[in-house]
mmCIF file of C-alpha atoms and ligand atoms in Angstrom:
data_model
loop_
_atom_site.group_PDB
_atom_site.id
_atom_site.type_symbol
_atom_site.label_atom_id
_atom_site.label_comp_id
_atom_site.label_asym_id
_atom_site.label_seq_id
_atom_site.Cartn_x
_atom_site.Cartn_y
_atom_site.Cartn_z
ATOM 1 C CA MET A 169 25.784 4.974 -14.050
ATOM 2 C CA ARG A 170 27.799 3.551 -11.202
ATOM 3 C CA ASN A 171 27.787 -0.005 -10.072
ATOM 4 C CA LEU A 172 27.820 0.237 -6.031
ATOM 5 C CA THR A 173 26.019 -2.508 -3.985
ATOM 6 C CA ILE A 174 24.377 -2.672 -0.556
ATOM 7 C CA ASN A 175 24.955 -4.983 2.410
ATOM 8 C CA GLY A 176 22.764 -7.356 1.475
ATOM 9 C CA GLU A 177 23.415 -9.359 4.686
ATOM 10 C CA ARG A 178 22.596 -6.178 6.689
ATOM 11 C CA LEU A 179 19.430 -5.563 4.898
ATOM 12 C CA TRP A 180 18.457 -8.693 5.956
ATOM 13 C CA ALA A 181 19.033 -8.586 9.540
ATOM 14 C CA SER A 182 16.940 -5.654 9.319
ATOM 15 C CA LEU A 183 13.715 -6.540 7.904
ATOM 16 C CA MET A 184 13.733 -9.801 10.681
ATOM 17 C CA GLU A 185 14.236 -7.629 13.365
ATOM 18 C CA LEU A 186 11.339 -5.734 12.366
ATOM 19 C CA ALA A 187 9.495 -8.364 11.544
ATOM 20 C CA ARG A 188 9.843 -9.142 15.232
ATOM 21 C CA ILE A 189 7.341 -6.375 15.921
ATOM 22 C CA GLY A 190 3.838 -7.838 15.498
ATOM 23 C CA ALA A 191 4.836 -11.287 14.455
ATOM 24 C CA THR A 192 2.525 -13.793 14.402
ATOM 25 C CA ALA A 193 2.415 -17.877 15.405
ATOM 26 C CA LYS A 194 2.853 -18.427 11.536
ATOM 27 C CA GLY A 195 5.522 -16.695 10.623
ATOM 28 C CA GLY A 196 3.924 -13.584 9.489
ATOM 29 C CA VAL A 197 3.545 -9.996 10.791
ATOM 30 C CA CYS A 198 -0.010 -8.433 12.298
ATOM 31 C CA ARG A 199 1.248 -4.693 12.533
ATOM 32 C CA LEU A 200 -2.236 -2.075 11.884
ATOM 33 C CA ALA A 201 -1.246 0.878 11.413
ATOM 34 C CA ALA A 202 -1.134 3.521 14.204
ATOM 35 C CA SER A 203 -1.544 0.472 16.600
ATOM 36 C CA ASP A 204 1.113 -0.072 19.205
ATOM 37 C CA LEU A 205 3.135 -2.117 17.653
ATOM 38 C CA ASP A 206 3.223 0.404 14.229
ATOM 39 C CA GLY A 207 4.660 2.912 17.305
ATOM 40 C CA GLU A 208 7.152 0.445 18.208
ATOM 41 C CA ALA A 209 8.365 -0.294 14.474
ATOM 42 C CA ARG A 210 8.238 3.652 13.630
ATOM 43 C CA ARG A 211 10.113 4.249 17.183
ATOM 44 C CA LEU A 212 13.098 1.373 16.186
ATOM 45 C CA PHE A 213 13.026 2.971 12.179
ATOM 46 C CA ILE A 214 13.990 6.328 13.844
ATOM 47 C CA ARG A 215 16.328 4.918 16.167
ATOM 48 C CA TRP A 216 17.888 2.865 12.996
ATOM 49 C CA CYS A 217 17.652 6.029 10.976
ATOM 50 C CA GLU A 218 19.477 8.736 13.744
ATOM 51 C CA GLU A 219 22.022 6.339 13.841
ATOM 52 C CA ALA A 220 22.649 6.756 10.422
ATOM 53 C CA GLY A 221 22.986 10.352 10.931
ATOM 54 C CA CYS A 222 19.716 11.293 9.426
ATOM 55 C CA THR A 223 17.429 14.168 10.496
ATOM 56 C CA VAL A 224 14.323 12.774 11.548
ATOM 57 C CA SER A 225 10.830 14.636 11.132
ATOM 58 C CA VAL A 226 7.353 13.493 11.785
ATOM 59 C CA ASP A 227 4.390 15.197 9.825
ATOM 60 C CA ARG A 228 0.954 15.845 11.714
ATOM 61 C CA ILE A 229 -0.528 12.457 9.927
ATOM 62 C CA GLY A 230 2.543 10.316 10.909
ATOM 63 C CA ASN A 231 4.484 10.239 7.881
ATOM 64 C CA ILE A 232 8.288 9.978 9.262
ATOM 65 C CA PHE A 233 10.930 11.423 6.863
ATOM 66 C CA ALA A 234 14.353 10.498 7.690
ATOM 67 C CA ARG A 235 17.131 13.109 5.243
ATOM 68 C CA ARG A 236 20.809 12.886 4.761
ATOM 69 C CA PRO A 237 22.136 15.943 3.976
ATOM 70 C CA GLY A 238 23.227 16.086 -0.001
ATOM 71 C CA ARG A 239 26.374 18.429 -0.975
ATOM 72 C CA ASN A 240 23.520 20.909 -1.925
ATOM 73 C CA PRO A 241 21.113 21.201 1.039
ATOM 74 C CA ASP A 242 18.970 23.548 -0.563
ATOM 75 C CA LEU A 243 17.941 21.056 -3.617
ATOM 76 C CA PRO A 244 15.168 19.211 -3.469
ATOM 77 C CA SER A 245 15.297 15.505 -2.038
ATOM 78 C CA VAL A 246 15.437 12.049 -3.933
ATOM 79 C CA MET A 247 12.623 10.322 -1.534
ATOM 80 C CA THR A 248 12.736 6.489 -1.208
ATOM 81 C CA GLY A 249 10.089 4.556 1.194
ATOM 82 C CA SER A 250 7.047 2.480 1.474
ATOM 83 C CA HIS A 251 5.029 1.779 4.743
ATOM 84 C CA LEU A 252 5.427 -0.383 8.003
ATOM 85 C CA ASP A 253 1.682 -0.915 8.720
ATOM 86 C CA THR A 254 0.777 -4.760 7.421
ATOM 87 C CA GLN A 255 -2.310 -5.895 7.073
ATOM 88 C CA PRO A 256 -4.117 -8.302 9.646
ATOM 89 C CA THR A 257 -2.719 -11.509 8.417
ATOM 90 C CA GLY A 258 0.375 -9.747 7.254
ATOM 91 C CA GLY A 259 3.961 -10.619 5.837
ATOM 92 C CA ARG A 260 7.405 -9.674 6.765
ATOM 93 C CA PHE A 261 8.523 -7.652 3.755
ATOM 94 C CA ASP A 262 5.089 -5.907 2.420
ATOM 95 C CA GLY A 263 6.376 -1.974 3.114
ATOM 96 C CA ALA A 264 8.878 -2.941 5.307
ATOM 97 C CA TYR A 265 10.772 -3.943 2.593
ATOM 98 C CA GLY A 266 11.026 -0.740 0.701
ATOM 99 C CA VAL A 267 11.601 1.410 3.602
ATOM 100 C CA MET A 268 14.381 -1.109 5.238
ATOM 101 C CA ALA A 269 15.896 -0.752 1.600
ATOM 102 C CA GLY A 270 16.130 3.142 2.267
ATOM 103 C CA LEU A 271 17.941 2.438 5.345
ATOM 104 C CA GLU A 272 20.358 -0.095 3.911
ATOM 105 C CA LEU A 273 21.139 2.635 0.721
ATOM 106 C CA VAL A 274 21.673 5.020 3.523
ATOM 107 C CA ARG A 275 24.330 3.337 5.652
ATOM 108 C CA THR A 276 25.713 2.143 2.133
ATOM 109 C CA LEU A 277 26.546 5.795 1.539
ATOM 110 C CA ASN A 278 27.415 6.151 4.831
ATOM 111 C CA ASP A 279 30.419 3.354 4.295
ATOM 112 C CA LEU A 280 31.109 4.459 0.923
ATOM 113 C CA GLY A 281 31.548 8.227 2.309
ATOM 114 C CA TYR A 282 29.602 8.993 -0.291
ATOM 115 C CA GLU A 283 28.069 12.427 -0.804
ATOM 116 C CA THR A 284 25.120 12.994 -2.888
ATOM 117 C CA GLU A 285 24.485 16.479 -4.572
ATOM 118 C CA ALA A 286 21.153 16.689 -3.623
ATOM 119 C CA PRO A 287 19.913 15.092 -0.172
ATOM 120 C CA VAL A 288 18.136 11.708 0.247
ATOM 121 C CA GLU A 289 15.566 10.880 2.197
ATOM 122 C CA ILE A 290 13.666 7.803 3.505
ATOM 123 C CA VAL A 291 10.221 8.240 3.904
ATOM 124 C CA ALA A 292 7.423 5.716 5.814
ATOM 125 C CA TRP A 293 4.275 6.471 5.156
ATOM 126 C CA THR A 294 1.379 5.925 7.525
ATOM 127 C CA ASN A 295 -1.415 3.827 6.930
ATOM 128 C CA GLU A 296 -0.766 2.912 3.531
ATOM 129 C CA GLU A 297 -2.526 -0.780 3.952
ATOM 130 C CA GLY A 298 -5.999 1.092 4.379
ATOM 131 C CA SER A 299 -7.111 -2.508 6.629
ATOM 132 C CA ARG A 300 -7.843 -0.790 9.548
ATOM 133 C CA PHE A 301 -8.297 2.721 8.751
ATOM 134 C CA SER A 302 -9.749 2.710 4.610
ATOM 135 C CA PRO A 303 -8.953 4.228 2.014
ATOM 136 C CA ALA A 304 -5.252 2.859 1.595
ATOM 137 C CA MET A 305 -2.249 5.207 0.732
ATOM 138 C CA VAL A 306 -3.624 7.851 3.881
ATOM 139 C CA GLY A 307 0.038 9.491 4.548
ATOM 140 C CA SER A 308 0.444 10.140 0.977
ATOM 141 C CA GLY A 309 -2.487 10.860 0.147
ATOM 142 C CA ALA A 310 -2.810 13.469 2.684
ATOM 143 C CA PHE A 311 1.087 14.526 1.782
ATOM 144 C CA THR A 312 0.313 14.845 -1.374
ATOM 145 C CA GLY A 313 -2.814 17.035 -1.360
ATOM 146 C CA VAL A 314 -5.734 13.511 -2.450
ATOM 147 C CA PHE A 315 -7.101 13.893 1.163
ATOM 148 C CA GLU A 316 -7.869 16.601 3.259
ATOM 149 C CA LEU A 317 -5.981 16.171 6.155
ATOM 150 C CA ASP A 318 -8.929 16.815 8.576
ATOM 151 C CA ALA A 319 -11.079 14.239 6.823
ATOM 152 C CA ALA A 320 -8.088 12.045 7.146
ATOM 153 C CA LEU A 321 -7.234 12.505 10.138
ATOM 154 C CA ALA A 322 -10.999 11.433 11.184
ATOM 155 C CA THR A 323 -11.208 8.337 9.434
ATOM 156 C CA ARG A 324 -12.770 5.750 11.608
ATOM 157 C CA ASP A 325 -11.578 2.511 12.262
ATOM 158 C CA ASN A 326 -13.384 -0.299 10.553
ATOM 159 C CA THR A 327 -13.971 -2.410 13.437
ATOM 160 C CA ALA A 328 -13.886 0.333 16.547
ATOM 161 C CA PRO A 329 -15.288 2.766 15.064
ATOM 162 C CA ALA A 330 -15.187 5.160 18.197
ATOM 163 C CA LEU A 331 -11.107 5.516 17.554
ATOM 164 C CA THR A 332 -10.126 7.640 14.746
ATOM 165 C CA LEU A 333 -6.680 7.799 12.443
ATOM 166 C CA GLY A 334 -5.991 11.122 14.184
ATOM 167 C CA GLY A 335 -7.175 10.472 17.690
ATOM 168 C CA GLU A 336 -4.769 6.625 17.548
ATOM 169 C CA LEU A 337 -1.703 8.347 15.927
ATOM 170 C CA GLU A 338 -1.673 11.362 18.815
ATOM 171 C CA ARG A 339 -1.731 8.278 21.650
ATOM 172 C CA ILE A 340 1.027 6.392 19.950
ATOM 173 C CA GLY A 341 2.712 9.663 19.688
ATOM 174 C CA PHE A 342 3.192 9.722 15.864
ATOM 175 C CA ALA A 343 0.885 13.225 15.701
ATOM 176 C CA GLY A 344 4.032 15.290 14.497
ATOM 177 C CA PRO A 345 4.405 18.673 14.487
ATOM 178 C CA ALA A 346 5.659 19.229 10.493
ATOM 179 C CA PRO A 347 3.151 20.585 7.868
ATOM 180 C CA VAL A 348 2.355 17.896 5.776
ATOM 181 C CA GLY A 349 2.938 18.364 2.203
ATOM 182 C CA ALA A 350 5.323 20.974 3.055
ATOM 183 C CA ARG A 351 8.542 19.473 1.503
ATOM 184 C CA THR A 352 10.144 19.213 -2.088
ATOM 185 C CA VAL A 353 10.639 16.344 -3.309
ATOM 186 C CA ALA A 354 12.526 16.286 -6.623
ATOM 187 C CA ALA A 355 12.336 12.392 -7.067
ATOM 188 C CA TYR A 356 10.681 9.105 -5.563
ATOM 189 C CA PHE A 357 11.677 5.524 -5.637
ATOM 190 C CA GLU A 358 9.649 2.681 -4.010
ATOM 191 C CA ALA A 359 10.821 -0.435 -3.978
ATOM 192 C CA HIS A 360 8.547 -3.235 -3.306
ATOM 193 C CA ILE A 361 7.779 -7.112 -3.389
ATOM 194 C CA GLU A 362 6.212 -7.817 -6.755
ATOM 195 C CA GLN A 363 3.026 -9.548 -4.409
ATOM 196 C CA GLY A 364 2.209 -11.852 -7.576
ATOM 197 C CA PRO A 365 3.204 -14.103 -9.379
ATOM 198 C CA ILE A 366 4.879 -12.586 -12.680
ATOM 199 C CA LEU A 367 8.826 -12.578 -11.916
ATOM 200 C CA GLU A 368 8.829 -16.105 -10.115
ATOM 201 C CA ALA A 369 7.629 -17.594 -12.705
ATOM 202 C CA ALA A 370 9.969 -15.874 -15.767
ATOM 203 C CA GLY A 371 12.914 -16.431 -13.148
ATOM 204 C CA LEU A 372 13.615 -13.011 -12.973
ATOM 205 C CA PRO A 373 15.041 -11.169 -9.918
ATOM 206 C CA ILE A 374 13.677 -7.651 -10.955
ATOM 207 C CA GLY A 375 10.671 -6.229 -12.400
ATOM 208 C CA ILE A 376 10.861 -2.488 -13.611
ATOM 209 C CA VAL A 377 7.466 -1.143 -12.720
ATOM 210 C CA THR A 378 6.253 1.338 -16.137
ATOM 211 C CA GLY A 379 2.908 2.003 -13.552
ATOM 212 C CA ALA A 380 0.392 0.413 -11.298
ATOM 213 C CA GLN A 381 -2.884 -0.275 -12.311
ATOM 214 C CA GLY A 382 -6.327 2.072 -11.209
ATOM 215 C CA GLN A 383 -8.951 0.901 -8.664
ATOM 216 C CA ARG A 384 -12.266 1.232 -7.401
ATOM 217 C CA TRP A 385 -13.325 0.622 -4.862
ATOM 218 C CA TYR A 386 -16.866 0.365 -2.900
ATOM 219 C CA GLU A 387 -19.103 0.117 -0.006
ATOM 220 C CA ILE A 388 -22.441 -1.692 -0.234
ATOM 221 C CA THR A 389 -25.138 -1.664 2.084
ATOM 222 C CA VAL A 390 -27.971 -3.887 1.305
ATOM 223 C CA THR A 391 -30.919 -3.393 3.357
ATOM 224 C CA GLY A 392 -34.155 -6.031 4.268
ATOM 225 C CA GLN A 393 -36.228 -7.223 7.349
ATOM 226 C CA GLU A 394 -35.379 -8.884 10.160
ATOM 227 C CA ALA A 395 -37.617 -11.827 10.771
ATOM 228 C CA HIS A 396 -38.096 -14.591 12.827
ATOM 229 C CA ALA A 397 -36.643 -17.829 11.030
ATOM 230 C CA GLY A 398 -39.066 -20.470 11.899
ATOM 231 C CA PRO A 399 -42.611 -18.708 11.517
ATOM 232 C CA THR A 400 -41.574 -16.584 8.314
ATOM 233 C CA PRO A 401 -42.049 -18.474 4.926
ATOM 234 C CA MET A 402 -39.831 -18.319 2.270
ATOM 235 C CA PRO A 403 -41.533 -15.933 0.210
ATOM 236 C CA ARG A 404 -42.261 -13.557 3.010
ATOM 237 C CA ARG A 405 -38.515 -12.759 3.403
ATOM 238 C CA ARG A 406 -36.600 -10.010 2.759
ATOM 239 C CA ASP A 407 -33.561 -11.908 3.061
ATOM 240 C CA ALA A 408 -30.314 -8.732 3.037
ATOM 241 C CA LEU A 409 -27.348 -11.742 2.863
ATOM 242 C CA VAL A 410 -29.198 -13.712 0.141
ATOM 243 C CA GLY A 411 -29.333 -10.575 -1.409
ATOM 244 C CA ALA A 412 -25.790 -9.558 -1.176
ATOM 245 C CA ALA A 413 -24.620 -13.151 -1.762
ATOM 246 C CA ARG A 414 -25.959 -12.906 -5.240
ATOM 247 C CA MET A 415 -23.777 -9.193 -5.376
ATOM 248 C CA ILE A 416 -20.766 -11.296 -3.725
ATOM 249 C CA ASP A 417 -20.949 -13.914 -6.391
ATOM 250 C CA ALA A 418 -22.195 -10.966 -9.104
ATOM 251 C CA VAL A 419 -18.350 -9.174 -8.526
ATOM 252 C CA ASN A 420 -16.860 -12.597 -9.024
ATOM 253 C CA LYS A 421 -18.257 -13.133 -12.218
ATOM 254 C CA ILE A 422 -17.215 -9.285 -13.089
ATOM 255 C CA GLY A 423 -13.528 -9.936 -12.386
ATOM 256 C CA HIS A 424 -13.766 -13.389 -14.290
ATOM 257 C CA ALA A 425 -15.802 -11.868 -17.489
ATOM 258 C CA ASN A 426 -13.341 -9.186 -17.735
ATOM 259 C CA ALA A 427 -10.035 -11.704 -18.210
ATOM 260 C CA PRO A 428 -7.256 -11.376 -18.385
ATOM 261 C CA TYR A 429 -6.476 -8.201 -16.453
ATOM 262 C CA ALA A 430 -9.259 -7.422 -14.367
ATOM 263 C CA CYS A 431 -9.126 -8.176 -10.493
ATOM 264 C CA ALA A 432 -12.753 -8.160 -7.960
ATOM 265 C CA THR A 433 -12.581 -8.796 -4.327
ATOM 266 C CA VAL A 434 -15.061 -8.576 -1.590
ATOM 267 C CA GLY A 435 -13.098 -8.881 1.550
ATOM 268 C CA PHE A 436 -15.295 -7.118 4.564
ATOM 269 C CA VAL A 437 -18.168 -8.428 4.966
ATOM 270 C CA GLU A 438 -21.209 -7.368 8.403
ATOM 271 C CA VAL A 439 -23.952 -9.106 8.928
ATOM 272 C CA SER A 440 -26.284 -7.773 11.587
ATOM 273 C CA PRO A 441 -27.742 -8.691 13.592
ATOM 274 C CA ASN A 442 -25.889 -11.779 13.025
ATOM 275 C CA SER A 443 -28.118 -14.221 14.678
ATOM 276 C CA ARG A 444 -28.573 -17.771 13.685
ATOM 277 C CA ASN A 445 -32.354 -17.432 14.116
ATOM 278 C CA THR A 446 -33.346 -13.953 12.982
ATOM 279 C CA ILE A 447 -33.075 -13.204 8.674
ATOM 280 C CA PRO A 448 -30.614 -10.642 8.356
ATOM 281 C CA GLY A 449 -32.096 -7.213 7.928
ATOM 282 C CA ARG A 450 -28.625 -5.710 6.597
ATOM 283 C CA VAL A 451 -25.453 -6.487 5.292
ATOM 284 C CA PHE A 452 -22.597 -4.250 5.170
ATOM 285 C CA LEU A 453 -20.045 -5.801 2.565
ATOM 286 C CA THR A 454 -16.900 -3.925 0.410
ATOM 287 C CA VAL A 455 -15.783 -4.359 -3.598
ATOM 288 C CA ASP A 456 -12.483 -4.103 -4.395
ATOM 289 C CA PHE A 457 -11.685 -3.397 -8.319
ATOM 290 C CA ARG A 458 -8.304 -3.234 -9.945
ATOM 291 C CA HIS A 459 -7.757 -3.168 -13.807
ATOM 292 C CA PRO A 460 -4.999 -1.052 -16.061
ATOM 293 C CA GLU A 461 -7.478 0.379 -18.220
ATOM 294 C CA ASP A 462 -9.336 3.211 -17.040
ATOM 295 C CA ALA A 463 -12.094 2.528 -19.763
ATOM 296 C CA VAL A 464 -12.494 -1.320 -18.439
ATOM 297 C CA LEU A 465 -12.745 -0.037 -14.927
ATOM 298 C CA THR A 466 -15.743 1.762 -15.762
ATOM 299 C CA ALA A 467 -17.395 -0.730 -17.346
ATOM 300 C CA MET A 468 -17.440 -3.039 -14.726
ATOM 301 C CA ASP A 469 -18.547 -0.379 -12.696
ATOM 302 C CA GLN A 470 -22.018 -0.332 -14.258
ATOM 303 C CA GLU A 471 -21.672 -4.030 -14.303
ATOM 304 C CA LEU A 472 -21.808 -3.939 -10.425
ATOM 305 C CA ARG A 473 -24.375 -1.272 -9.950
ATOM 306 C CA ALA A 474 -26.834 -3.300 -12.749
ATOM 307 C CA ALA A 475 -26.218 -6.736 -10.716
ATOM 308 C CA CYS A 476 -26.701 -5.137 -7.978
ATOM 309 C CA ALA A 477 -30.360 -3.759 -8.135
ATOM 310 C CA ILE A 478 -31.258 -7.196 -9.499
ATOM 311 C CA ALA A 479 -29.876 -8.899 -7.057
ATOM 312 C CA ALA A 480 -31.824 -6.407 -5.102
ATOM 313 C CA ALA A 481 -35.133 -5.863 -6.691
ATOM 314 C CA THR A 482 -35.846 -9.820 -6.614
ATOM 315 C CA GLN A 483 -34.953 -10.647 -3.098
ATOM 316 C CA ASN A 484 -37.387 -7.236 -2.630
ATOM 317 C CA LEU A 485 -34.454 -5.235 -0.962
ATOM 318 C CA GLU A 486 -32.920 -1.482 -0.594
ATOM 319 C CA VAL A 487 -29.496 -1.367 -1.978
ATOM 320 C CA ASP A 488 -27.151 1.392 -1.773
ATOM 321 C CA VAL A 489 -23.858 1.233 -3.764
ATOM 322 C CA LYS A 490 -21.566 4.110 -3.090
ATOM 323 C CA GLU A 491 -18.244 4.535 -4.737
ATOM 324 C CA PHE A 492 -15.998 5.040 -2.072
ATOM 325 C CA TRP A 493 -12.255 5.583 -3.768
ATOM 326 C CA TYR A 494 -11.280 5.515 -6.963
ATOM 327 C CA PHE A 495 -7.872 6.648 -8.741
ATOM 328 C CA PRO A 496 -7.004 5.827 -12.294
ATOM 329 C CA PRO A 497 -4.440 3.954 -13.689
ATOM 330 C CA THR A 498 -1.208 5.722 -12.939
ATOM 331 C CA PRO A 499 2.531 5.798 -15.360
ATOM 332 C CA PHE A 500 5.306 6.617 -13.625
ATOM 333 C CA ALA A 501 8.050 8.464 -15.168
ATOM 334 C CA PRO A 502 9.533 7.287 -18.298
ATOM 335 C CA ASP A 503 12.719 8.939 -17.278
ATOM 336 C CA LEU A 504 12.814 7.588 -13.565
ATOM 337 C CA VAL A 505 11.783 4.164 -15.096
ATOM 338 C CA GLY A 506 14.476 4.440 -17.626
ATOM 339 C CA LYS A 507 17.177 5.188 -14.422
ATOM 340 C CA VAL A 508 15.805 1.616 -12.903
ATOM 341 C CA ARG A 509 15.909 -0.393 -16.200
ATOM 342 C CA GLU A 510 19.765 1.148 -16.915
ATOM 343 C CA ALA A 511 20.367 0.630 -12.583
ATOM 344 C CA ALA A 512 19.169 -3.450 -13.643
ATOM 345 C CA ALA A 513 21.545 -3.652 -16.671
ATOM 346 C CA VAL A 514 24.801 -2.192 -15.006
ATOM 347 C CA GLN A 515 23.949 -4.894 -12.381
ATOM 348 C CA GLY A 516 23.734 -7.209 -14.759
ATOM 349 C CA LEU A 517 20.330 -8.322 -13.574
ATOM 350 C CA PRO A 518 17.985 -9.952 -15.735
ATOM 351 C CA HIS A 519 14.469 -8.176 -15.480
ATOM 352 C CA GLN A 520 10.963 -7.347 -17.443
ATOM 353 C CA ASP A 521 8.204 -4.409 -17.251
ATOM 354 C CA ILE A 522 5.802 -5.039 -15.034
ATOM 355 C CA ILE A 523 2.549 -2.906 -14.246
ATOM 356 C CA SER A 524 1.537 -2.814 -10.194
ATOM 357 C CA GLY A 525 -1.216 -4.716 -9.070
ATOM 358 C CA ALA A 526 -1.025 -3.512 -5.908
ATOM 359 C CA GLY A 527 -1.726 0.177 -4.723
ATOM 360 C CA HIS A 528 1.389 1.517 -3.730
ATOM 361 C CA ASP A 529 2.102 5.605 -2.099
ATOM 362 C CA ALA A 530 4.341 6.003 -5.257
ATOM 363 C CA VAL A 531 0.792 6.110 -7.171
ATOM 364 C CA TYR A 532 -0.089 9.465 -4.853
ATOM 365 C CA MET A 533 3.948 10.766 -5.531
ATOM 366 C CA ALA A 534 3.348 9.958 -9.318
ATOM 367 C CA ARG A 535 0.988 12.882 -8.963
ATOM 368 C CA VAL A 536 3.830 15.363 -7.602
ATOM 369 C CA ALA A 537 7.446 13.996 -8.505
ATOM 370 C CA PRO A 538 8.696 11.717 -10.852
ATOM 371 C CA THR A 539 8.142 8.198 -9.837
ATOM 372 C CA ALA A 540 9.155 4.554 -10.331
ATOM 373 C CA MET A 541 9.652 1.289 -8.137
ATOM 374 C CA ILE A 542 11.454 -1.219 -7.966
ATOM 375 C CA PHE A 543 10.379 -4.825 -7.924
ATOM 376 C CA VAL A 544 11.587 -8.174 -6.747
ATOM 377 C CA PRO A 545 9.755 -11.479 -6.873
ATOM 378 C CA CYS A 546 8.064 -12.940 -3.903
ATOM 379 C CA VAL A 547 7.654 -16.775 -3.050
ATOM 380 C CA GLY A 548 4.591 -18.715 -5.061
ATOM 381 C CA GLY A 549 3.485 -14.632 -5.656
ATOM 382 C CA ILE A 550 1.925 -14.857 -2.232
ATOM 383 C CA SER A 551 1.490 -11.538 -0.142
ATOM 384 C CA HIS A 552 -1.499 -10.391 2.220
ATOM 385 C CA ASN A 553 -0.305 -13.460 4.036
ATOM 386 C CA GLU A 554 1.297 -14.445 7.005
ATOM 387 C CA ILE A 555 3.671 -17.033 4.356
ATOM 388 C CA GLU A 556 4.529 -14.109 2.812
ATOM 389 C CA ASP A 557 8.376 -14.871 1.555
ATOM 390 C CA ALA A 558 10.943 -13.382 -0.524
ATOM 391 C CA LYS A 559 14.853 -14.934 -1.290
ATOM 392 C CA PRO A 560 17.203 -12.544 0.546
ATOM 393 C CA ASP A 561 19.348 -12.792 -2.799
ATOM 394 C CA ASP A 562 16.276 -10.869 -4.848
ATOM 395 C CA LEU A 563 15.944 -8.370 -2.352
ATOM 396 C CA THR A 564 19.727 -7.662 -1.984
ATOM 397 C CA ALA A 565 19.589 -7.199 -6.075
ATOM 398 C CA GLY A 566 16.499 -5.083 -5.478
ATOM 399 C CA GLY A 567 18.132 -3.002 -3.246
ATOM 400 C CA ASN A 568 21.505 -2.735 -5.524
ATOM 401 C CA VAL A 569 18.718 -1.284 -8.616
ATOM 402 C CA LEU A 570 17.629 1.170 -5.811
ATOM 403 C CA LEU A 571 21.102 2.563 -4.845
ATOM 404 C CA ASN A 572 22.319 3.390 -8.297
ATOM 405 C CA ALA A 573 19.132 4.496 -9.710
ATOM 406 C CA VAL A 574 18.753 7.087 -6.361
ATOM 407 C CA LEU A 575 22.165 8.100 -6.905
ATOM 408 C CA ASP A 576 22.122 8.395 -10.137
ATOM 409 C CA THR A 577 19.176 11.164 -9.882
ATOM 410 C CA ALA A 578 20.326 12.754 -6.731
ATOM 411 C CA ASP A 579 23.773 13.786 -8.325
ATOM 412 C CA ALA A 580 21.726 15.088 -11.021
ATOM 413 C CA VAL A 581 19.319 17.496 -9.229
ATOM 414 C CA SER A 582 19.254 20.745 -10.544
ATOM 415 C CA GLY A 583 16.052 22.876 -10.497
ATOM 416 C CA SER A 584 13.724 22.899 -7.675
ATOM 417 C CA GLY A 585 11.528 19.834 -7.573
ATOM 418 C CA SER A 586 7.846 20.097 -6.756
HETATM 419 C C1 GLV B 610 -2.459 -2.317 -0.972
HETATM 420 O O1 GLV B 610 -1.872 -3.434 -0.088
HETATM 421 C C2 GLV B 610 -3.551 -2.927 -2.028
HETATM 422 O O2 GLV B 610 -4.448 -3.659 -2.026
HETATM 423 O O3 GLV B 610 -3.052 -2.490 -3.212
HETATM 424 MN MN1 MN B 611 2.750 -2.679 0.149
HETATM 425 MN MN1 MN B 612 0.000 -4.572 1.321
#
């Protein structure tokens, strides 16, 4: 394996320039999927890719592919990238790092005059975050056939339901002409900040990601009866918010009860009518469960349903628990993971194996192509927060690992990919 290096200062400069689009007062980024700011970031990315000599195409769900041809243009590509959308209180690196690391890789190949055997493609997937439009990983999910295209385009904005993902993509000029999924991919790599505390605590610059934990997302609707806050005696109430509060507490307890690996979060709650002197008649809430073992996720599912049924019965409420999204724990391709490990070793970078706690487009890409990820530490293990931070040296180290792993793979492609 080669031992080449990217230009870390150029990578950092690109990340900082991109982070100006949607910059928040606290130093983070708010660039929701298919918003005007997402469109602006996409156009900057495309300009940079074209300046680097890539041919850019955009598919119907807005995924952007920037292609650098190889010696043999008929070979399936080696693809790398991530996403440009962020959480509402997002940081400068989640997603942006993987896309900019791909761009820096191509710029470095140009500097070196390096011609790969197979084409190399940088990808920016649409709506990875799943915050404005749920679920997450929608662009890669449509690309890999997990989501039916029309259904994905019809997904509604969580807080402005008149708006659809498809309509918003058209509005910002990113409902592209390319058919979704019509590309052959020999291998997929994604570089990302860890978004947790493990690498920083271990003092390691590189995580070799062996796979991602599974997730189950739920939408829960609790129905009681609206009534006057003054004349309605306590025993007669059907207070949906009291039932929901007990369910939220149960979700948290389920997370703790399945320690050390379970994660359980309620991140979105809507109370209706949300008036301080009316007893709440309806509550909508979301649940996000994660675990590296599918059997534990199944057990958590049963615990959730039982807890919701009890909370509803004791408050004389109705509850609807709908599983909204699921993907099982996903192992990455051992050969490709091995290339990442070898690249870290060749670079003399201390590393350890790690399982991704977050969802990534790599999870869906792993269904159609050999896939691997590279993690670098983030400060304090904090992400999905405006204070998210990462050290330039670590980002450069991850870019170097990506470069050498991608080159080794792109020079070895022979047959047809997926
Ligand atoms: C993606 O950001 C996730 O929720 O894991
Ligand atoms: Mn991400
Ligand atoms: Mn994220």
